[in-house]
Structures are given as structure tokens and as C-alpha cells.
Coordinates of C-alpha atoms in Angstrom, one line a residue:
X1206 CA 0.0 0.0 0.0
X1207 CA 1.1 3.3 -1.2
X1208 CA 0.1 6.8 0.8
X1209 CA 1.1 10.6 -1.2
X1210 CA 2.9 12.8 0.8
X1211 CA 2.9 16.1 0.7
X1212 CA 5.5 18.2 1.9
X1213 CA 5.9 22.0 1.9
X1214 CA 9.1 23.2 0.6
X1215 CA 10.3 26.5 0.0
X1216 CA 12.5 27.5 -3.0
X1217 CA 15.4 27.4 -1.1
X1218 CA 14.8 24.3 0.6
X1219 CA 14.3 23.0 -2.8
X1220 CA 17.5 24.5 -4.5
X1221 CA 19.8 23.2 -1.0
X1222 CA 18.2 19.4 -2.2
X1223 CA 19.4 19.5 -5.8
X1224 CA 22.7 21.1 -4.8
X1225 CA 23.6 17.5 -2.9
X1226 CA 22.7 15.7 -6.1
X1227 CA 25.3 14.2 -8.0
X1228 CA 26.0 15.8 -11.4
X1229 CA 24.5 13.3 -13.5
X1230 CA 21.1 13.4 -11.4
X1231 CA 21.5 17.5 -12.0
X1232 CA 21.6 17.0 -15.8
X1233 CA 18.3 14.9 -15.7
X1234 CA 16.7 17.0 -13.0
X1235 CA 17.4 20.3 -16.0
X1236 CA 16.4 18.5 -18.7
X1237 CA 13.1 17.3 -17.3
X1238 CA 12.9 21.0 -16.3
X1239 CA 13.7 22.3 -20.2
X1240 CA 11.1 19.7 -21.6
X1241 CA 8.7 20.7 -19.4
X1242 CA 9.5 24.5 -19.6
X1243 CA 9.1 23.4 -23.6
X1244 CA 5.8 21.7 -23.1
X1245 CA 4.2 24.5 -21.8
X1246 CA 5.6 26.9 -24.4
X1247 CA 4.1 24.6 -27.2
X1248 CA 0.7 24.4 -25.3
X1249 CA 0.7 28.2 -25.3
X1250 CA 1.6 28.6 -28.9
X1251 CA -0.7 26.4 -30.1
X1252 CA -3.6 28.0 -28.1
X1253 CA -2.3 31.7 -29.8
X1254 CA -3.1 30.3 -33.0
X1255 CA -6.2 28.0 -32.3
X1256 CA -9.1 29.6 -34.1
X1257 CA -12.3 28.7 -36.0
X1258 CA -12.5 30.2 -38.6
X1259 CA -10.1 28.7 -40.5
X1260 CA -11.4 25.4 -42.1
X1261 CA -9.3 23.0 -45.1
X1262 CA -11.0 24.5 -47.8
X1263 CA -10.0 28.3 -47.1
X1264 CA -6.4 26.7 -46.7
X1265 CA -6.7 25.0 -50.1
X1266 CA -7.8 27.8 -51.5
X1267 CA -4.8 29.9 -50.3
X1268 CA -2.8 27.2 -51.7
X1269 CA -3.7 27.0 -54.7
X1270 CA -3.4 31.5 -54.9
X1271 CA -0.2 30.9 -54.0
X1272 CA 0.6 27.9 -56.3
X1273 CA -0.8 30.2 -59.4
X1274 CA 1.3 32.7 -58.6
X1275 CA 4.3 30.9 -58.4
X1276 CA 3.5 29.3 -61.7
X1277 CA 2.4 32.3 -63.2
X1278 CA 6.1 34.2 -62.4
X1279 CA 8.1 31.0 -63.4
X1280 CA 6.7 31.5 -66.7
X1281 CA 7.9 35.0 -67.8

């Protein structure tokens, strides 16, 4: 059997801890913290640029602007 625990730590407290890990457990502990710092980046990125009002056909449309153009200035 298993019981959480929950323990208040203060920033400090927290930074004194990973100061007495080894260096290899402190390259893992900062690269879990990148990915994660990354994660939530993504997350807000993505949610910048979430809309409705853009469905597959307006893309394809714009798409195929764009690909006329293209073909259009290749040819002269």
C-alpha cells in the first residue's frame, strides 16, 4: 500500500536538495525541467493560434493562390 505525501518546501529548501545531487542526477533533474518549460511553451503557442474560422477548404484555396502565382512568375 502506497500513501502521497505532501511536503511544503520552500524554493530554497528546494534549491539546498538539488545542490547535494550528484552531477549526473542534476543534468536529468534540468532536462526534465527544459522539456517541461518546452511543453508549456508549445501548449501556449498552439492555443495563440487556435481559431475557427479557418477550415481545409480556405487553406486549399490559399494554396492554390499561392501555387498560381508561383506558376504564373516562373513562366515570364
Amino acid at each position: 500500500m502506497r500513501t502521497a505525501l505532501e511536503v511544503d518546501l520552500t524554493f530554497d529548501q528546494v534549491l539546498a536538495l538539488v545542490k547535494q545531487l550528484p552531477k549526473q542526477e542534476k543534468i536529468m533533474l534540468t532536462k526534465e525541467l527544459e522539456k517541461e518549460g518546452i511543453e508549456t511553451k508549445l501548449s501556449e503557442l498552439l492555443r495563440t493560434f487556435r481559431t475557427t474560422d479557418l477550415s481545409l477548404d480556405i487553406i486549399n484555396e490559399e494554396v492554390e493562390i499561392v501555387r498560381k502565382q508561383i506558376y504564373d512568375s516562373q513562366k515570364h
